[in-house]
Coordinates of C-alpha atoms in Angstrom, one line a residue:
X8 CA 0.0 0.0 0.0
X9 CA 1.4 3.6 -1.3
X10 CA 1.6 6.7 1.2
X11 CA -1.6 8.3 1.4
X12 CA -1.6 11.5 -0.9
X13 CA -4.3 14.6 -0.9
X14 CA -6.6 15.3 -3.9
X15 CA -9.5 17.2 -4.8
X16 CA -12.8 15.6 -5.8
X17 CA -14.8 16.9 -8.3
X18 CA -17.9 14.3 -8.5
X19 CA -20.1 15.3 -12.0
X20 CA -23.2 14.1 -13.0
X21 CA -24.0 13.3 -16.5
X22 CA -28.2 13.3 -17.4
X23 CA -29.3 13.8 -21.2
X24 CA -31.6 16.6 -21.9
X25 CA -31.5 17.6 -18.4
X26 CA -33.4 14.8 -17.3
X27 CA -32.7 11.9 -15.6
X28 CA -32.9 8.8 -17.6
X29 CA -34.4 5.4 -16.9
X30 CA -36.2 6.3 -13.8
X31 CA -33.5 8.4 -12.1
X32 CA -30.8 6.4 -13.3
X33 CA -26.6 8.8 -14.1
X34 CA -23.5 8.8 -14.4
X35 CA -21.3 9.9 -12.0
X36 CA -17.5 10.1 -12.3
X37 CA -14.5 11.7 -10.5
X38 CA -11.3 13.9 -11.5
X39 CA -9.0 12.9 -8.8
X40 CA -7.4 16.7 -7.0
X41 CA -7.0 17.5 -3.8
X42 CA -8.3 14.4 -2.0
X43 CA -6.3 11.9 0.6
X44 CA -6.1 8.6 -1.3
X45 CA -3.9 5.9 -2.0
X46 CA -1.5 4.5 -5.1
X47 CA -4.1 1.8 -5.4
X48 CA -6.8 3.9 -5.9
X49 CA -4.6 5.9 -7.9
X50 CA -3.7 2.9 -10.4
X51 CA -7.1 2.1 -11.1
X52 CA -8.6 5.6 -12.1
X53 CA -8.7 7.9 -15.4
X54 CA -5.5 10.1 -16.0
X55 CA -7.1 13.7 -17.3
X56 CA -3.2 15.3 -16.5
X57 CA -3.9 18.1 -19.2
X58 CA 0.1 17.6 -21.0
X59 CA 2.9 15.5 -21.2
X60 CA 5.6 16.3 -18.4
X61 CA 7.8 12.9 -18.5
X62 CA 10.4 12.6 -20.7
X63 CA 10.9 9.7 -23.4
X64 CA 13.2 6.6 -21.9
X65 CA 15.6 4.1 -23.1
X66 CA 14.9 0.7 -22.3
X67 CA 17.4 -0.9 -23.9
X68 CA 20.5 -0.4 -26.4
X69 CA 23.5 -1.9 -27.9
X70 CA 26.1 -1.0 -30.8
X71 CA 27.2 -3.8 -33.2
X72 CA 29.0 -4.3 -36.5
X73 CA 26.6 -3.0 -39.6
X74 CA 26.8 -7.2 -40.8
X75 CA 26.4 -10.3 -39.0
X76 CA 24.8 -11.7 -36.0
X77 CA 26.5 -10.9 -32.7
X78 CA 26.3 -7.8 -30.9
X79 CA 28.6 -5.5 -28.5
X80 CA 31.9 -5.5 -30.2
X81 CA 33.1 -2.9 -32.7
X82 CA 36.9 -2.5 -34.0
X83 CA 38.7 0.1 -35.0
X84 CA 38.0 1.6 -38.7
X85 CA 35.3 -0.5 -38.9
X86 CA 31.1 0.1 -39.3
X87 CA 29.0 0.2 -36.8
X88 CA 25.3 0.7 -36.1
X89 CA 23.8 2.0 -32.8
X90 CA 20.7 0.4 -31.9
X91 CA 18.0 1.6 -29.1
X92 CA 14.4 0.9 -27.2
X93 CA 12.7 4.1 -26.9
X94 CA 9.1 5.1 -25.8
X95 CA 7.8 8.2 -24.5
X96 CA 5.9 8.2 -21.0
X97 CA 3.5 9.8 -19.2
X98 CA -0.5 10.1 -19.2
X99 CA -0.2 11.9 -22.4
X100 CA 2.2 11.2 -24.0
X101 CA 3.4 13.9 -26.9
X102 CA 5.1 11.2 -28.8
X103 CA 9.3 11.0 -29.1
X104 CA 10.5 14.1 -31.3
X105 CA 14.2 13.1 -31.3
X106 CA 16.3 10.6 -30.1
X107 CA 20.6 11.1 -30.5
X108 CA 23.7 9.3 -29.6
X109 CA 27.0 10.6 -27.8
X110 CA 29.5 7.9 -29.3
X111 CA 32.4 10.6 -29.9
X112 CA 34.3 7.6 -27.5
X113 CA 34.4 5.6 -30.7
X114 CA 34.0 8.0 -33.7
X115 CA 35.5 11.6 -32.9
X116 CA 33.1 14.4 -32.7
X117 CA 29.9 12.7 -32.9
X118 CA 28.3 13.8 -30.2
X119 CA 24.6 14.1 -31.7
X120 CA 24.0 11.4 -34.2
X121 CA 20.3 10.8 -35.3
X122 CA 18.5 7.0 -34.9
X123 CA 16.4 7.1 -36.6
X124 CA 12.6 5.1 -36.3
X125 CA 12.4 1.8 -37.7
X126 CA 11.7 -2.1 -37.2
X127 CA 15.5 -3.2 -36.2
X128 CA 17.1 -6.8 -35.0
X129 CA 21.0 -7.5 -34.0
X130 CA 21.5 -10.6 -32.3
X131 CA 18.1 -11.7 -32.0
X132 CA 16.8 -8.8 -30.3
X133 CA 14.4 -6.1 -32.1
X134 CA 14.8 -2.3 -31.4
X135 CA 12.6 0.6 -32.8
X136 CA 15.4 3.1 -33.4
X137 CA 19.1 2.8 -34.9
X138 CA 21.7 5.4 -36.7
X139 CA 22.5 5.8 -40.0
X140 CA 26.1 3.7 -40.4
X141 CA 29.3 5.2 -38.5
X142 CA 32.6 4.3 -38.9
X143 CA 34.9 3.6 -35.7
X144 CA 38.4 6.0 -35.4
X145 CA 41.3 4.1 -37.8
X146 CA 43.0 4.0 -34.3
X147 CA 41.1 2.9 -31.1
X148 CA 42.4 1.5 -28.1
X149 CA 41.0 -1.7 -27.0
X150 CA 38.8 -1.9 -24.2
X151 CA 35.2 -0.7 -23.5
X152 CA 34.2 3.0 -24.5
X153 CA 31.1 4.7 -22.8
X154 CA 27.9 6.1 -24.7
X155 CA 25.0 8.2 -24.1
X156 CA 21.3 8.9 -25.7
X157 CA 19.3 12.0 -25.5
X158 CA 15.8 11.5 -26.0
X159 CA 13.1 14.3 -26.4
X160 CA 9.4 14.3 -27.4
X161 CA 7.2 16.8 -28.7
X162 CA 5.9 18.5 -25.4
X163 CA 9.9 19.1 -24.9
X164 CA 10.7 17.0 -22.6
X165 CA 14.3 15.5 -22.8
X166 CA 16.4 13.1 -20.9
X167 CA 19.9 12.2 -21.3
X168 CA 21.0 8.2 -20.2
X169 CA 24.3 7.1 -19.8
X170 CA 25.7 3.8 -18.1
X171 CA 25.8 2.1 -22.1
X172 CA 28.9 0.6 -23.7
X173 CA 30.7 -1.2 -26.6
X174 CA 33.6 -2.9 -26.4
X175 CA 36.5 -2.0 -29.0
X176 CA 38.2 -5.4 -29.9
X177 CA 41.3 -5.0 -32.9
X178 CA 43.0 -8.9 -32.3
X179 CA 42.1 -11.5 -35.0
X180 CA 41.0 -14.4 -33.3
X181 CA 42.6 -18.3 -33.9
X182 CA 42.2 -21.4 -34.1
X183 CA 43.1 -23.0 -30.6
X184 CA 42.3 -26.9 -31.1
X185 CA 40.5 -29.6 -32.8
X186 CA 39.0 -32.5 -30.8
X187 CA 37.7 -35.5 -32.6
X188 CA 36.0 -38.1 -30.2
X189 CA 33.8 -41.2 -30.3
X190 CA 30.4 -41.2 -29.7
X191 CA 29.6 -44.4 -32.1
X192 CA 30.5 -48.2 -31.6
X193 CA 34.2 -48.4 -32.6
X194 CA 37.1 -46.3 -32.1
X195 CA 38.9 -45.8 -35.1
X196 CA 35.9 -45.6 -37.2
X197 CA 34.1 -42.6 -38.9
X198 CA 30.3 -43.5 -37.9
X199 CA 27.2 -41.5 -36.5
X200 CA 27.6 -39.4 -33.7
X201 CA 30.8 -38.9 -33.3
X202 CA 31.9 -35.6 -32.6
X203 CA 34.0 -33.0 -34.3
X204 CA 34.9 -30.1 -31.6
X205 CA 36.5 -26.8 -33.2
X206 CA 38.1 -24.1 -30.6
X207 CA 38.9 -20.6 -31.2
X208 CA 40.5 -18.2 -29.1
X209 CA 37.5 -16.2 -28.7
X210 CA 33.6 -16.5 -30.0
X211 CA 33.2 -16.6 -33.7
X212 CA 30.3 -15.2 -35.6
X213 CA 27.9 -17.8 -36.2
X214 CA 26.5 -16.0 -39.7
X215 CA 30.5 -16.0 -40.6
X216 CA 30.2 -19.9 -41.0
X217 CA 26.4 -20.0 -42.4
X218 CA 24.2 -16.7 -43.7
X219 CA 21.1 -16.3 -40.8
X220 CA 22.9 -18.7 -38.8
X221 CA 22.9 -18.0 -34.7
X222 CA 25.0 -20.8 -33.3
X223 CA 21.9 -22.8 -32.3
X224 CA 21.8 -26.6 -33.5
X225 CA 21.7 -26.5 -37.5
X226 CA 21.7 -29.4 -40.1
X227 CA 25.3 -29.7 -41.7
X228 CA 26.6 -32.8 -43.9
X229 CA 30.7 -34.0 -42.9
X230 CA 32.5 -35.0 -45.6
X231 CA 35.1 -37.1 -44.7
X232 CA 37.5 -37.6 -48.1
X233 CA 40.7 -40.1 -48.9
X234 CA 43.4 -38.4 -49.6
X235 CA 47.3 -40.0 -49.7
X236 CA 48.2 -37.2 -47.6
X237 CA 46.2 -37.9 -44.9
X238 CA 42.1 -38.0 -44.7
X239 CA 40.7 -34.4 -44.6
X240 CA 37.5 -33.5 -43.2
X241 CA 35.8 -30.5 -44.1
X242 CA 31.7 -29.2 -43.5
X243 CA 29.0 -28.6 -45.9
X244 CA 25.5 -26.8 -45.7
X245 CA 22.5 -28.8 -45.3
X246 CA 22.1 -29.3 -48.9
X247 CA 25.8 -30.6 -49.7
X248 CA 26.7 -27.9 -52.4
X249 CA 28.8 -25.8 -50.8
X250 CA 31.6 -26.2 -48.2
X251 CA 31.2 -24.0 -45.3
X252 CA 34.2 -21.8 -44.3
X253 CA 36.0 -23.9 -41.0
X254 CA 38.8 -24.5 -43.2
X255 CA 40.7 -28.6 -43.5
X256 CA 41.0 -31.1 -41.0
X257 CA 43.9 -33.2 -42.0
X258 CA 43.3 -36.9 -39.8
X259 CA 47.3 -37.5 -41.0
X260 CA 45.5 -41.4 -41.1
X261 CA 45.1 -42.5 -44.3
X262 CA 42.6 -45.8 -43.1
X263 CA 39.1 -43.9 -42.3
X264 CA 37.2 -43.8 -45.8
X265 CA 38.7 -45.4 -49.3
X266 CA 36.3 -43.0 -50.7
X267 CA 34.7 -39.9 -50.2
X268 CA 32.0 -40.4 -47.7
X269 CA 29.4 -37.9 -46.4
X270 CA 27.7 -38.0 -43.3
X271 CA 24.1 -36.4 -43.0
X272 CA 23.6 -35.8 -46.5
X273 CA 20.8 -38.7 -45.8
X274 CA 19.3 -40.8 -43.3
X275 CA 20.2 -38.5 -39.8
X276 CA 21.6 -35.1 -40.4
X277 CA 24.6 -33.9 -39.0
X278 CA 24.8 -31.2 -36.8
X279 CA 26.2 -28.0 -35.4
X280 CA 26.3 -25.7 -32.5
X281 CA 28.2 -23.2 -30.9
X282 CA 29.2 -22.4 -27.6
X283 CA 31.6 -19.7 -26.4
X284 CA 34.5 -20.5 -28.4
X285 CA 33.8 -23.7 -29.8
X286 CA 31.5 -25.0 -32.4
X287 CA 30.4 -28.3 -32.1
X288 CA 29.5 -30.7 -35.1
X289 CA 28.1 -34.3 -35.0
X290 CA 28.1 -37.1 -37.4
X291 CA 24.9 -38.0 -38.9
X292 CA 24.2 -41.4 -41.2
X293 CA 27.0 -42.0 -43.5
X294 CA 26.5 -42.2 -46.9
X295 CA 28.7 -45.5 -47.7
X296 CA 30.9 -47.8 -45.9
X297 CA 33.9 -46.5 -44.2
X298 CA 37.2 -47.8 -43.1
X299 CA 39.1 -48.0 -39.2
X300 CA 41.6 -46.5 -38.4
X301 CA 44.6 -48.2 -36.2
X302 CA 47.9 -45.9 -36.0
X303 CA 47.5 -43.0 -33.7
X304 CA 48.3 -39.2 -34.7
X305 CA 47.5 -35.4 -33.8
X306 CA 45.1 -34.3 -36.5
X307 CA 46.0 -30.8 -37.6
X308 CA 43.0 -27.8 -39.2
X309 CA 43.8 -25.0 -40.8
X310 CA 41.1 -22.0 -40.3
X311 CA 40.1 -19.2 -42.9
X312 CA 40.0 -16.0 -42.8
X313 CA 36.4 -15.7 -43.9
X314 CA 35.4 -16.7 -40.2
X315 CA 35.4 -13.5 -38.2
X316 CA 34.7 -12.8 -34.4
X317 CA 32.0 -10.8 -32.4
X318 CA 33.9 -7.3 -33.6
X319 CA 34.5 -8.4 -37.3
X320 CA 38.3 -9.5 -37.2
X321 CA 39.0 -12.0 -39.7
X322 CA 40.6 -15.5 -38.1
X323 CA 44.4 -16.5 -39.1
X324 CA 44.9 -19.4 -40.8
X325 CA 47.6 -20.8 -38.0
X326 CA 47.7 -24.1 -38.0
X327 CA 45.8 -25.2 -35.3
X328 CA 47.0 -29.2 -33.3
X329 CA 44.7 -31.6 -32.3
X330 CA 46.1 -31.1 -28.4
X331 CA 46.4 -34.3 -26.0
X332 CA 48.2 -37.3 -26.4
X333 CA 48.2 -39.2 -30.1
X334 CA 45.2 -41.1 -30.9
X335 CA 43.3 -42.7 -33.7
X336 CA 39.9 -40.1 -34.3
X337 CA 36.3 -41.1 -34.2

């Protein structure tokens, strides 16, 4: 229960014509001045305030990359977008007028840039304002840079919040290690659900690897091809005509296919997922027989640079080593 607060009551009655209508019957209603009453009572009565004296408010913002999926993370010289909630308040509201952006922290001497209304998503979320596109300062120190909004509506009212952020990230991420493991019925053996596990050295953009992709579980087919150089693995999209950009897994094994075999392509899909720094694939059915694998090796994977993390640095192409002890894969 609120703190009892004084208002005046001014009780009208409403009759048509001057009569009362239906045997006496009117209607009676209250503007809510200088009376005692409560929040309760409050919160369940007309607002008549006669303008708008709250200012708009940000509910929620982010800045992000102009392409991909994940959000937060700029880096220096490149594009950005600043995305925002914004809604006006009050009993009236005026509707919002303006809503700018302080990010001179990232791009010198914009201290007022327009967003501008609109139907925008980043990262899954939707936002109803965003800036035209900005590019960051060709040098920028790592690290996170403050931001502010200004919002104003038509009645004038205006609010400045701060307490918003981006993180500037310049260093290309790399491949750490490559995990291959057994989830089937013999080790050695390239079957259905075993497990492929890529790590990076930070999180990779998931629409880097697939277009509209957001690192949740995805159909993928494995190709797992013979080569005299050792059996290299690589991933394909879900309808096998086009390899997806993780880059060669060489098994150094020459034993686990005598063909090209592809796993998923029919039967049980395989799939992928990411997590933090690693993306996660699984064997689906295989698409012919395969062979097993006896001598034990580090499998090696080379990355690409179309892969880029959460700030739009491209991946080096080190050559990342299966870590651990030597092993047959699958």
């Amino acid at each position: 229960m609120g703190s009892p607060r004084r208002f005046l009551v001014l009780a009208l009655t409403v009759s048509l014509g001057g009569f009362l209508v239906g045997g006496g019957a009117r209607t009676s209603f209250a503007l809510f001045g200088d009376q005692e009453t409560t929040d309760s009572t409050l919160s369940t009565a007309a607002c008549f305030a006669p303008t708008d004296v709250v200012a708009p408010s940000v509910s929620s913002t982010v800045i992000s990359k102009t392409v991909l999926y994940l959000p937060g993370y700029v880096r220096q010289a490149g594009t950005y977008y600043g995305y925002a909630n914004v809604a006006d308040a009050g009993c009236i509201p005026s509707g919002i007028s303006t809503v700018t952006a302080d990010v001179s922290s990232v791009t010198t001497g914009q201290t007022a840039v327009a967003l501008v209304a609109g139907s925008y998503t980043v990262g899954g979320v939707s936002y109803n304002y965003r800036t035209a596109s900005l590019t960051a300062n060709g040098t920028l120190a790592e690290g996170s840079k403050a931001y502010t909004i200004t919002s104003t509506d038509v009645a004038t009212n205006s609010q400045t919040q701060s307490g918003y952020a981006v993180i500037v990230d310049n260093t290309r991420p790399t491949g750490t290690d490559i995990q291959i493991t057994n989830g089937g019925a013999t080790a050695g053996k390239p079957e259905i659900a075993d497990v492929l596990t890529y790590t990076f050295s930070e999180p990779i953009d998931p629409q880097t690897v697939l277009a509209g992709w957001t690192g949740a579980s995805t159909s993928v087919v494995v190709r797992v091809g013979h080569n005299n150089g050792g059996d290299r693995v690589t991933i394909r999209n879900a309808a096998n005509t086009v390899q997806l950009p993780f880059g060669t897994i060489n098994l150094i094994g020459l034993n686990y296919v005598t063909a090209n075999r592809d796993f998923g392509a029919t039967g049980t899909p395989s799939t992928m997922v990411a997590s933090g720094n690693t993306i996660t694939v699984t064997l689906g059915t295989a698409s012919g027989a395969t062979g097993t694998e006896t001598a034990t090796n580090n499998s090696t994977w080379v990355p690409t640079t179309t892969l880029t993390d959460r700030a739009g640095n491209t991946c080096q192409t080190t050559t990342a080593t299966e870590t651990g002890g030597a092993d047959v894969e699958f």
